Coordinates of C-alpha atoms and ligand atoms in Angstrom, one line a residue:
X1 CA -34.5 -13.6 -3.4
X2 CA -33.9 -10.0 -3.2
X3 CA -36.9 -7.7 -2.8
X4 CA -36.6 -5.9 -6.0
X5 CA -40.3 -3.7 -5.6
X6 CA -39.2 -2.9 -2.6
X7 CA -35.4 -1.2 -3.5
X8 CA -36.4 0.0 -6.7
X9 CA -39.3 2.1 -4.6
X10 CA -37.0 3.2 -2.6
X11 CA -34.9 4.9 -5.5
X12 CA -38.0 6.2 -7.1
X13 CA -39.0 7.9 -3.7
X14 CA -35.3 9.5 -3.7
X15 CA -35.9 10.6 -7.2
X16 CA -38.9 12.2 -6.2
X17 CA -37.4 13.7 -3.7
X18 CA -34.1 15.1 -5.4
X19 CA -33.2 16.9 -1.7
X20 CA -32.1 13.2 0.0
X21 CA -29.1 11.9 -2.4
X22 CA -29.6 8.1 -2.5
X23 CA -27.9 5.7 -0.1
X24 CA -26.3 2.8 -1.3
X25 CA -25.6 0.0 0.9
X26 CA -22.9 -3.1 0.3
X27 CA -21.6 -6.1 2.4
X28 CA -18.7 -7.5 0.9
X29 CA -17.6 -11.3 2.9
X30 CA -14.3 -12.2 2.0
X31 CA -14.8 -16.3 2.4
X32 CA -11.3 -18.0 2.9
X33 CA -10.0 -20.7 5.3
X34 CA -6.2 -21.5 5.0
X35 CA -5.8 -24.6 3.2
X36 CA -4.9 -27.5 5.8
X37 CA -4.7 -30.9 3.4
X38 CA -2.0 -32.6 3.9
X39 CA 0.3 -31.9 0.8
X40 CA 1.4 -35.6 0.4
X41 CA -2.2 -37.1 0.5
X42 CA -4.7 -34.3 -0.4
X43 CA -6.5 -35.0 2.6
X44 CA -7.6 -32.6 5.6
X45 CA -6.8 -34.4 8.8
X46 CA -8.9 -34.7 11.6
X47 CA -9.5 -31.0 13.7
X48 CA -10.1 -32.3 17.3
X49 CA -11.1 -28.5 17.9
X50 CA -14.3 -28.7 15.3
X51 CA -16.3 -31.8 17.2
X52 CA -18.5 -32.5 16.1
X53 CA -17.3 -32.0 13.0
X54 CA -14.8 -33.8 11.0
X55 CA -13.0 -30.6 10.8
X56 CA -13.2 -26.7 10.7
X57 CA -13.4 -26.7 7.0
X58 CA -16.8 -29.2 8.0
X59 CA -17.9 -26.7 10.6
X60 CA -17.5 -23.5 9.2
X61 CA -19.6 -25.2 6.2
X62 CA -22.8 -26.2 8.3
X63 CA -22.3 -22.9 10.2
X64 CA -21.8 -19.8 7.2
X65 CA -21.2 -21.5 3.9
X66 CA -24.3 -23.7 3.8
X67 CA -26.9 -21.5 5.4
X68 CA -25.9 -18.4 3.6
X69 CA -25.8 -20.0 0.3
X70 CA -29.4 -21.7 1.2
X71 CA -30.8 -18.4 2.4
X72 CA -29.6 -16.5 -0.8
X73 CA -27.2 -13.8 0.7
X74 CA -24.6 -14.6 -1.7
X75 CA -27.5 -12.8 -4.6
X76 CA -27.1 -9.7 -3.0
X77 CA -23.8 -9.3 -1.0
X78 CA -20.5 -8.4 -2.7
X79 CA -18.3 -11.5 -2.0
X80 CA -14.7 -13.5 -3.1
X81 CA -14.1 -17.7 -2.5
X82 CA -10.7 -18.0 -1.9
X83 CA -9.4 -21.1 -4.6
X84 CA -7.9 -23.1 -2.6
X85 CA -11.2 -23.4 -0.6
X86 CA -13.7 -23.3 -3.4
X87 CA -11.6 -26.1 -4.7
X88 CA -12.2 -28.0 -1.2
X89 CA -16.1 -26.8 -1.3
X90 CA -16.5 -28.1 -4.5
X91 CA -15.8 -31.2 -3.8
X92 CA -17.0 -31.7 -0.4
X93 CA -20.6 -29.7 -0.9
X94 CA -21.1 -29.1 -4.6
X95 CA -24.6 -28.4 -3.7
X96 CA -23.2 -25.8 -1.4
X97 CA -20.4 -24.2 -4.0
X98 CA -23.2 -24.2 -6.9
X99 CA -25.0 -21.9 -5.3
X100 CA -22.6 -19.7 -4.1
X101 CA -21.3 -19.9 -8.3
X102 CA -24.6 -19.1 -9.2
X103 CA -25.2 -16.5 -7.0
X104 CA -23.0 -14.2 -9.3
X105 CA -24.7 -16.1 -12.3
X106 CA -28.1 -14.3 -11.2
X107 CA -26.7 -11.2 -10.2
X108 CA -25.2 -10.7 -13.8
X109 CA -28.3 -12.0 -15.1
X110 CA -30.5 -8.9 -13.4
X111 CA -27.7 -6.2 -13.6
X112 CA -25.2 -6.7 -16.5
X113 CA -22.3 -7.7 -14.0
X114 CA -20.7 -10.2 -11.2
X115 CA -20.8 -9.7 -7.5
X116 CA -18.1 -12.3 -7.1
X117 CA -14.2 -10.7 -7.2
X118 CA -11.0 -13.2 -7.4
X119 CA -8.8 -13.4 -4.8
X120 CA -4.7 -13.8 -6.0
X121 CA -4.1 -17.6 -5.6
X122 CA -2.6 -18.4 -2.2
X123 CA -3.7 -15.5 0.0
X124 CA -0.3 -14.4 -0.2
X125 CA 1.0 -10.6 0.8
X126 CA 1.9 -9.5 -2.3
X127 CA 3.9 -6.6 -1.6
X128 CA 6.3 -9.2 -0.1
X129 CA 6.6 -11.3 -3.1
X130 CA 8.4 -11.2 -6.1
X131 CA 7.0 -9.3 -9.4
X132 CA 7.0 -13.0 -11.0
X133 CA 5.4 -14.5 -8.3
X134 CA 2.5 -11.6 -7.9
X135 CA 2.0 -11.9 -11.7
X136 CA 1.4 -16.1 -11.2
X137 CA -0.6 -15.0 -7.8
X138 CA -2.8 -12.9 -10.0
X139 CA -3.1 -15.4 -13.2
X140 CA -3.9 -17.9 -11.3
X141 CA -6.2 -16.6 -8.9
X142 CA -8.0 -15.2 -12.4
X143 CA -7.5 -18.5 -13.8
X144 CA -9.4 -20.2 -10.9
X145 CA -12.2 -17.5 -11.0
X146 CA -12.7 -17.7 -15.0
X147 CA -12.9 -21.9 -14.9
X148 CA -15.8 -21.4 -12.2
X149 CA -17.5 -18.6 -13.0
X150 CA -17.5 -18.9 -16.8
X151 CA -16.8 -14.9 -17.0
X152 CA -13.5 -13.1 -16.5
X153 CA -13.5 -11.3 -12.9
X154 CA -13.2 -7.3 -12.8
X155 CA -12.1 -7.1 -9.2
X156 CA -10.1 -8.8 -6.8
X157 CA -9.4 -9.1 -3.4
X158 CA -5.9 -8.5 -2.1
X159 CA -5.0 -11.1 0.7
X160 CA -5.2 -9.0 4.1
X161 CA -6.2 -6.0 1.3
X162 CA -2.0 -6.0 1.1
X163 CA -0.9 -3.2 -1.7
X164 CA 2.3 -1.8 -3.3
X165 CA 1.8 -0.2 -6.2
X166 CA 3.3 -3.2 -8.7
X167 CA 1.0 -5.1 -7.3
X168 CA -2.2 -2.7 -8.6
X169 CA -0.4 -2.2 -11.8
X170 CA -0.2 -5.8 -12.3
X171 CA -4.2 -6.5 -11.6
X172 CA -4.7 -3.2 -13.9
X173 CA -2.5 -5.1 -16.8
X174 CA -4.1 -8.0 -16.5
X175 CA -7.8 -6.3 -17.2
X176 CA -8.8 -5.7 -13.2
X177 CA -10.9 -2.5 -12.5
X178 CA -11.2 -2.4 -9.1
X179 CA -9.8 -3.7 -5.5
X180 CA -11.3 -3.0 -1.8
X181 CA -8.7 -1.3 0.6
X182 CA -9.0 -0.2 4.2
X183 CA -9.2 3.9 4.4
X184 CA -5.8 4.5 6.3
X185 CA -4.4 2.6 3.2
X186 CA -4.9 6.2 1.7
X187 CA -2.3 8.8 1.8
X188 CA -4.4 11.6 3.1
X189 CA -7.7 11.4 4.5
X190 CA -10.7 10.0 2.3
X191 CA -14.1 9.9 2.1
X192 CA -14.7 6.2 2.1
X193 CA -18.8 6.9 0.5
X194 CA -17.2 7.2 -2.8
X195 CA -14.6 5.3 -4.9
X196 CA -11.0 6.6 -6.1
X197 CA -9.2 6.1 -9.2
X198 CA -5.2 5.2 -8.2
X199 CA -3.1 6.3 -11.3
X200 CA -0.8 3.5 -12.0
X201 CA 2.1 3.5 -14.9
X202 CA 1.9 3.9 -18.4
X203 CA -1.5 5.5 -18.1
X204 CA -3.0 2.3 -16.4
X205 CA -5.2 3.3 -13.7
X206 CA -7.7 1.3 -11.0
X207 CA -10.2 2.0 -9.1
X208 CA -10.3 1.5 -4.6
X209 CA -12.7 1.1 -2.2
X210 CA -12.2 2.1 0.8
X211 CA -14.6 0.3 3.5
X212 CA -16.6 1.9 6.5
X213 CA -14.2 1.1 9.4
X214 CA -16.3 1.7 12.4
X215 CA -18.8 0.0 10.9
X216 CA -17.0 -2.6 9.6
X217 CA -15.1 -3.3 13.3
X218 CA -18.5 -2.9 14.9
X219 CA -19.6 -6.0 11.9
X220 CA -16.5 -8.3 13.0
X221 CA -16.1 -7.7 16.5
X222 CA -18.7 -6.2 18.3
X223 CA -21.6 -8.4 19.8
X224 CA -24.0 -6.3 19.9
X225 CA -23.7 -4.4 16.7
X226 CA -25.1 -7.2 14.4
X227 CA -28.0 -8.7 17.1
X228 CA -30.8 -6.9 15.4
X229 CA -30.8 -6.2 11.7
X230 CA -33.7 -3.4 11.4
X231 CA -32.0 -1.6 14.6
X232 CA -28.8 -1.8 12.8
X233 CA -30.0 -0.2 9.6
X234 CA -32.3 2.3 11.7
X235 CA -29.7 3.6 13.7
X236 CA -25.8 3.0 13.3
X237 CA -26.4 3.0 9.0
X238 CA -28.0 6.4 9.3
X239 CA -24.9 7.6 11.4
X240 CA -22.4 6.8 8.8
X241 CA -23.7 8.9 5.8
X242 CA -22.7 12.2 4.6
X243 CA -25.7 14.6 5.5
X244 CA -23.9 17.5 3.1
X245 CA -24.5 14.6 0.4
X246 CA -27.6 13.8 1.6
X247 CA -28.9 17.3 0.9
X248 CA -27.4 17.8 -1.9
X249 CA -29.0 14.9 -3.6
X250 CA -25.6 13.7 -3.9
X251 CA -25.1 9.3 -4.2
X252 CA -23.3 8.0 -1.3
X253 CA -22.4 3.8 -0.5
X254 CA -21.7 2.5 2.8
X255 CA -19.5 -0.7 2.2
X256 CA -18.9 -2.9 4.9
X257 CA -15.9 -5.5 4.4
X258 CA -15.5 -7.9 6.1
X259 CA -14.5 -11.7 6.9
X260 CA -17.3 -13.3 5.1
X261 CA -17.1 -16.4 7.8
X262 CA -18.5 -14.1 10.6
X263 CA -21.6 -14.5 9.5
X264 CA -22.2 -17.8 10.7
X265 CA -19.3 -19.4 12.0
X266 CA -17.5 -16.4 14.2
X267 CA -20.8 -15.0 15.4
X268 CA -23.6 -17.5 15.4
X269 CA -26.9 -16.8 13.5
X270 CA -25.3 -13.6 11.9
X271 CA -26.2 -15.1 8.4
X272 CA -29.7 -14.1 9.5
X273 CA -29.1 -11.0 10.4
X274 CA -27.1 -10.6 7.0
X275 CA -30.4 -12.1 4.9
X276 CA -33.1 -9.5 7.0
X277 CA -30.7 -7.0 6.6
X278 CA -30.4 -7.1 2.5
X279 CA -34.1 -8.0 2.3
X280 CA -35.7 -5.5 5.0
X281 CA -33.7 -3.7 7.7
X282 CA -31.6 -1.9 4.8
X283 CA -34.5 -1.6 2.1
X284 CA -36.9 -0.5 4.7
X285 CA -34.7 2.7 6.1
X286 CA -34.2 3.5 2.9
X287 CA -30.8 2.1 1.6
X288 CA -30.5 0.4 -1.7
X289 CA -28.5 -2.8 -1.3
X290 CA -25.7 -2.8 -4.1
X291 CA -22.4 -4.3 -4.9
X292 CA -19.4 -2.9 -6.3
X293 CA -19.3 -3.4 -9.9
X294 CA -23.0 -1.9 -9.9
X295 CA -22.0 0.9 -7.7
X296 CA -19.0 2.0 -10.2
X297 CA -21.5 1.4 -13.0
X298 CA -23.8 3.8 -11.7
X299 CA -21.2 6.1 -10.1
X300 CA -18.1 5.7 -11.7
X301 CA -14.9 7.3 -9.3
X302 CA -13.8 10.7 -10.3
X303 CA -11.5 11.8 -7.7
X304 CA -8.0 10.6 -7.6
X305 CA -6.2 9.4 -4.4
X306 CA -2.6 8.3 -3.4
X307 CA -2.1 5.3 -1.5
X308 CA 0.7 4.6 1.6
X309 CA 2.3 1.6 0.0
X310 CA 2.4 -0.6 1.3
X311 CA 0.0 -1.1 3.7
X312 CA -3.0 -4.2 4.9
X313 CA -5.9 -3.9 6.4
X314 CA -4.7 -5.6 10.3
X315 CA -1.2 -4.1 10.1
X316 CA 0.2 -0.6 11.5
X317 CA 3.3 -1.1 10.3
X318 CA 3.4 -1.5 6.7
X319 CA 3.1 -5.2 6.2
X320 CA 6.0 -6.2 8.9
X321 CA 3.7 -8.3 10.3
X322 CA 3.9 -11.3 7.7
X323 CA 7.4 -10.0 7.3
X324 CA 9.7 -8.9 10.1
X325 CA 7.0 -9.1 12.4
X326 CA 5.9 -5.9 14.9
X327 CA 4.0 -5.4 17.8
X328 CA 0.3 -6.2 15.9
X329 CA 1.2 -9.8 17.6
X330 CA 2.6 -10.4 21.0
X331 CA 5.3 -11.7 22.1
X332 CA 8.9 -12.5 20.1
X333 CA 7.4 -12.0 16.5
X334 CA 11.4 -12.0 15.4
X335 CA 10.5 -16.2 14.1
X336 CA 8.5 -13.9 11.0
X337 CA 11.7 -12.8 9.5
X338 CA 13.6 -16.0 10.4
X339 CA 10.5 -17.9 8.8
X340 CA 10.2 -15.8 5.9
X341 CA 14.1 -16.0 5.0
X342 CA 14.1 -19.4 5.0
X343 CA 11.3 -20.2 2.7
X344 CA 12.6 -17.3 0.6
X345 CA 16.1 -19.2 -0.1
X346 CA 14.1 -22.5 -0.1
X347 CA 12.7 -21.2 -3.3
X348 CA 15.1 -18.3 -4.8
X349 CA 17.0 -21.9 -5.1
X350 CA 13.8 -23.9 -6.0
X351 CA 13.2 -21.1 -9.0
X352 CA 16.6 -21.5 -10.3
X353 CA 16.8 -25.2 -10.6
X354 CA 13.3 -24.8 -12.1
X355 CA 14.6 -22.1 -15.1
X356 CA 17.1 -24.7 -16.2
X357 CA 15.4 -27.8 -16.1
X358 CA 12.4 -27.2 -17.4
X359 CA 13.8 -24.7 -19.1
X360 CA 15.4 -27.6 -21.5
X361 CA 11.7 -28.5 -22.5
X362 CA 9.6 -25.4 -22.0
X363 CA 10.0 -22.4 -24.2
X364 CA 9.7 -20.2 -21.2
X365 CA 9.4 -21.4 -18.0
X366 CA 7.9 -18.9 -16.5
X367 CA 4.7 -18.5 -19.0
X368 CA 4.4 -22.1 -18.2
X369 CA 4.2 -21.8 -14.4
X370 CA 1.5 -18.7 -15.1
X371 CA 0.0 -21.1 -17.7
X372 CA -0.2 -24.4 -15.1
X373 CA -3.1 -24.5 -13.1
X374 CA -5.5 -25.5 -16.0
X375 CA -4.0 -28.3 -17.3
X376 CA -2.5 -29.2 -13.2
X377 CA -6.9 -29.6 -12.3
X378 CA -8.0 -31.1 -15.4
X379 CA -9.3 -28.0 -17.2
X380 CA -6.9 -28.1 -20.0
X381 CA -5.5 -31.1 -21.9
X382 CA -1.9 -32.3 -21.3
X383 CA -1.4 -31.8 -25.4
X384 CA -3.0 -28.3 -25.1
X385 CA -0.5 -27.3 -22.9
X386 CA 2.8 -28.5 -24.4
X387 CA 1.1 -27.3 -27.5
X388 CA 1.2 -23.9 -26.3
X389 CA 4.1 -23.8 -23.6
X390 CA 6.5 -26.7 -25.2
X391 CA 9.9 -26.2 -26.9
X392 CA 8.7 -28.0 -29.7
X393 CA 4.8 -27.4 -29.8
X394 CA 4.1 -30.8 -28.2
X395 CA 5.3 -33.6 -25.7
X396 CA 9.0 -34.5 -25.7
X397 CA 9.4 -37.6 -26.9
X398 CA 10.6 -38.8 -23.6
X399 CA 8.4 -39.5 -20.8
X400 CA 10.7 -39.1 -18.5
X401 CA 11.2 -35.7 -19.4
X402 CA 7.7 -34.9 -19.5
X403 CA 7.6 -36.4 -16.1
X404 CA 10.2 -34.3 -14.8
X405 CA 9.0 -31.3 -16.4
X406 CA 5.7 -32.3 -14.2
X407 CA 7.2 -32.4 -10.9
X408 CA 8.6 -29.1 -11.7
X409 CA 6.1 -27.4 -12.4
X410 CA 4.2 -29.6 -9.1
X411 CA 7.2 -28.1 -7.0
X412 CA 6.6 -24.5 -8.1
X413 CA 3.1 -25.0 -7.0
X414 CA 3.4 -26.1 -3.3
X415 CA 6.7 -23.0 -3.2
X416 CA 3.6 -20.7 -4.1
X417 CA 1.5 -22.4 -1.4
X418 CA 4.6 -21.9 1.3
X419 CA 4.1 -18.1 1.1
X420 CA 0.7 -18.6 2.7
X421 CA -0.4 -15.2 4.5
X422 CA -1.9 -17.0 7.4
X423 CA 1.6 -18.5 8.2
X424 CA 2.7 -15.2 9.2
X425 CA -0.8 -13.8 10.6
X426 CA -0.8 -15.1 14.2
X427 CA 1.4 -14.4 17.5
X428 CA 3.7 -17.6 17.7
X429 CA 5.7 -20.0 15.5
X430 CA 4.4 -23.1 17.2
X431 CA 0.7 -22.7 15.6
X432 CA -1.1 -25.4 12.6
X433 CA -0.4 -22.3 10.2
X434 CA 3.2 -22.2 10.2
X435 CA 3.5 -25.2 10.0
X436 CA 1.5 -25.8 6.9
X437 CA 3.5 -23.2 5.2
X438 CA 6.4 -25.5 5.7
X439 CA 4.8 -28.5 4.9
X440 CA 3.8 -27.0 1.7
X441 CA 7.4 -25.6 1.0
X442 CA 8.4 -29.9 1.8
X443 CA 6.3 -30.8 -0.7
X444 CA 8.0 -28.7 -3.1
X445 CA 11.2 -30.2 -1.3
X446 CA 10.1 -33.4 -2.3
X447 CA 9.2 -33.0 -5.9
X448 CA 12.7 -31.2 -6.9
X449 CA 14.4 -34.5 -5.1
X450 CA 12.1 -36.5 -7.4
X451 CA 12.9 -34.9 -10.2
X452 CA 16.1 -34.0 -10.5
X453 CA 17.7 -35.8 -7.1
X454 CA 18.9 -32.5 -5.2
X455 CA 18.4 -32.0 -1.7
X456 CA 17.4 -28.7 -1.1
X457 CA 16.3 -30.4 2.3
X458 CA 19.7 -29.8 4.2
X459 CA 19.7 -26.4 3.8
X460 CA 16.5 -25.4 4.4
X461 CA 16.5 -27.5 8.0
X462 CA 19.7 -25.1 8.6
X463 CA 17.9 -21.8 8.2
X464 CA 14.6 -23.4 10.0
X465 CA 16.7 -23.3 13.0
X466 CA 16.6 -19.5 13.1
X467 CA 13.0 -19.3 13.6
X468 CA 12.2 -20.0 17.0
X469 CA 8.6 -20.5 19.0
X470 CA 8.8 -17.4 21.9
X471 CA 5.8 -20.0 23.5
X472 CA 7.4 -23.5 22.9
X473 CA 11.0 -22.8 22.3
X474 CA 10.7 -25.3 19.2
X475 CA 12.1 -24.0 16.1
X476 CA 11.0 -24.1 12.8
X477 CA 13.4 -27.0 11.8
X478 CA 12.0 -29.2 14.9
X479 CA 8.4 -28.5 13.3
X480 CA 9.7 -29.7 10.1
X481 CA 10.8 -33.0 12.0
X482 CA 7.4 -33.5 13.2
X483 CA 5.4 -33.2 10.2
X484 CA 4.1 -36.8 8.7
X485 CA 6.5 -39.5 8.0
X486 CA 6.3 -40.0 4.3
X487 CA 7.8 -43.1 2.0
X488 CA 11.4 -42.9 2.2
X489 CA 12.2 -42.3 -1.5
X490 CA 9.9 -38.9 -1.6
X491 CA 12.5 -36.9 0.3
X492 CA 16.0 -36.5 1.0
X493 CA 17.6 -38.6 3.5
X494 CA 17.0 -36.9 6.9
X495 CA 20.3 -35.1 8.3
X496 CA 21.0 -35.4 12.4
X497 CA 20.3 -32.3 14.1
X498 CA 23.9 -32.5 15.1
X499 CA 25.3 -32.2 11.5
X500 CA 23.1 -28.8 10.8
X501 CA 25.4 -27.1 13.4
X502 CA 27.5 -25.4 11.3
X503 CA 30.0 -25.0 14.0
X504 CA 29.7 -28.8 14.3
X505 CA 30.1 -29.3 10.9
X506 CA 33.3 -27.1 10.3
X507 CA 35.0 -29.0 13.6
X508 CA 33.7 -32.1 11.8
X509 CA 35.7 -31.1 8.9
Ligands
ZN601 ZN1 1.9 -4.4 12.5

């Protein structure tokens, strides 16, 4: 448990002494793993790399999830569980995921609001996606967090901190108050002890972040930063505050963001460092451990600030990197664009099939998809939902159109899971991540040629070929070849190679 005697001395002292402004410390982890189940079975196959565990999902669990939830961290730290693994935790370690739930159960208990932010759905870089599919990121990632939090969320955490300026109007629209972005997301310089308001449109308006970024590199990647908790907060915290604030009696917070998994699984042992830190190294020099919600409660932002949109936290460029690609990878990144193209008229082709077929039972669609991950995991009835989303209030009478309506609305899923950031995060083509992303966009493959009969399969294979491994020299379209062998009736007969020439095909012809 947090030492509570010991912080709130620490902020009668500074009222006692209105020459030092208080100093406000938070750790936000941002806890994710891409999502590796196969899309066909649900299951997480066997990760050679994680003996002796089953997998890395396993290992990371036993390493950071586990004994920071067991130690308590989660009470005191700022933090977001990405959905898709929360959903995995839950059922894996729901001794594990209770705790981390509860943590922000307790922390609203003793302060009036969460610690825990959403995270949009799929980890997906938002500024790249469509306005329709950043509002369904966003619902459903608020979806997810409502169902296990039993609270709507107030912040949330942009995959890779990704931002355009649609994408904070949307989270303002759909009652978010604030995000966490990385200080050279800012137009001009800022002074990342305090919070900004961003003015969005129509008078909407939301609230940034900005982390320490020395700190927070030292945090993630320097050994030696995080080996000792009271040297840390005795001499590289003191470092990072504002002496003019300090004198003036001024507030100031030091927030560190960071991969929440380092603490555990990247650098061994680091969740006790985090737990002496909250509970002695930071209290002891005289910095109150806080989250964000508390922080803006206390100190609400004043100052406005414009934002270079868009921008990410491990990019220089924008966000070319899960786009175009750029030189934040080595090697031939040009596969990114080839990648993205093809999954992007995978499901610009997927969306339109999906507005006139299940736009013959649904009265719109699109609500529906934004309405679908309730009653898809069991947290909404089947009648609920054609009740609410149905041309006719309820069920059509025939089950196979309620079937197909299903499948549908299953395909749309898995197109959302294709966009998955971590597809486009790394150096090469020829990586596990990629070729989730197009095992996900198969599945959606599948469930449209289940539905409907249409092979979107062809195509797709054909604009796979572009995207080419700089390591392997395997394209995207030979990954897709060597993904599971599924029953023969879930997919599209497989073409040759040969007949996705196109040059082949017009001398065929
Ligand atoms: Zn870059």
């Amino acid at each position: 448990m947090l030492d509570s005697t010991h912080s709130e001395d620490s902020i009668n002292e500074t009222s006692t002494r209105p020459e030092v402004g208080p100093a406000y410390l938070c750790l936000h982890g941002h806890f994710y793993q891409p999502p590796r189940e196969d899309p066909f079975t649900g299951h997480l196959p066997i990760e050679p790399g994680a003996i002796p565990y089953a997998n890395f999902n396993e290992k990371i669990t036993a390493e950071c999830y586990r004994p920071n939830a067991e130690e308590g961290n989660f009470e005191a730290i700022s933090y977001d569980l990405g959905p898709t693994l929360a959903s995995w935790l839950e059922d894996t370690h729901p001794d594990v995921y209770q705790r981390i739930i509860d943590a922000d159960r307790q922390h609203m208990a003793r302060y009036g609001v969460g610690n825990a932010m959403a995270q949009a759905y799929n980890h997906t870089i938002l500024p790249l996606a469509t306005t329709r599919d950043k509002r369904t990121q966003i619902v459903w990632g608020l979806s997810d967090f409502c169902h296990r939090y039993g609270h709507d969320a107030h912040g949330m955490w942009l995959a890779e901190t990704a931002v355009d300026l649609e994408t904070l109007d949307l989270l303002a629209q759909y009652g978010i108050t604030y995000t966490v972005l990385a200080p050279w997301q800012a137009a001009t310089p800022v002074d990342p002890s305090k919070p900004y308001i961003v003015r969005l449109f129509d008078g909407r308006s939301i609230t940034v972040f900005f982390y320490n970024a020395p700190l927070s590199g030292g945090v993630s990647f320097d050994w030696d930063t995080t080996s000792n908790a009271d040297l840390f907060a005795a001499s590289y915290l003191p470092e990072h505050l504002v002496q003019s604030k300090r004198e003036a009696g001024e507030p100031q917070l030091i927030l560190i963001a960071t991969d929440g998994e380092l603490y555990g699984h990247h650098k061994p042992w680091r969740d006790k460092f985090l737990n002496h830190l909250i509970h002695h190294g930071a209290p002891d020099y005289g910095f109150e451990v806080c989250t964000l919600e508390r922080y803006m409660g206390l100190y609400p932002a004043t100052e406005e600030v414009e934002l270079r949109v868009p921008s990410a936290w491990s990019c220089s460029h924008g966000v070319a990197r899960w786009d175009t690609g750029c030189e934040c990878t080595e090697g031939d990144s040009s596969w990114k664009g080839d990648l993205r193209h093809a999954l992007t008229r995978l499901a610009e082709r997927g969306d339109q099939l999906f507005e006139q077929y299940a736009g013959e039972t649904l009265s719109d669609p699109w609500a529906a998809r934004d309405g679908y991950l309730p009653v898809r995991n069991g947290w909404e009835t089947t009648e609920s939902f054609w009740a609410r989303y149905g041309k006719q209030q309820r069920p059509p009478d025939d089950p196979l159109e309620v079937q197909r309506t299903r499948l549908l609305l299953e395909a749309q899923y898995y197109q959302q899971y294709s966009f998955t950031s971590c597809g486009f995060f790394f150096e090469d083509l020829d990586r596990i991540e990629p070729r989730n992303d197009i095992a996900f966009a198969r599945r959606a493959i599948s469930l449209i040629w289940q539905a409907l009969g249409i092979d979107l399969q062809r195509d797709f294979l054909v604009d796979l070929r572009a995207a080419k491994s700089w390591r392997t020299h395997l394209s995207a379209a030979d990954l897709y070849r060597q993904l599971p062998i599924v029953r023969h009736d879930q997919l599209p007969p497989l073409p040759l190679p040969l007949l996705l020439d196109t040059d082949e095909q017009e001398n065929i012809a």
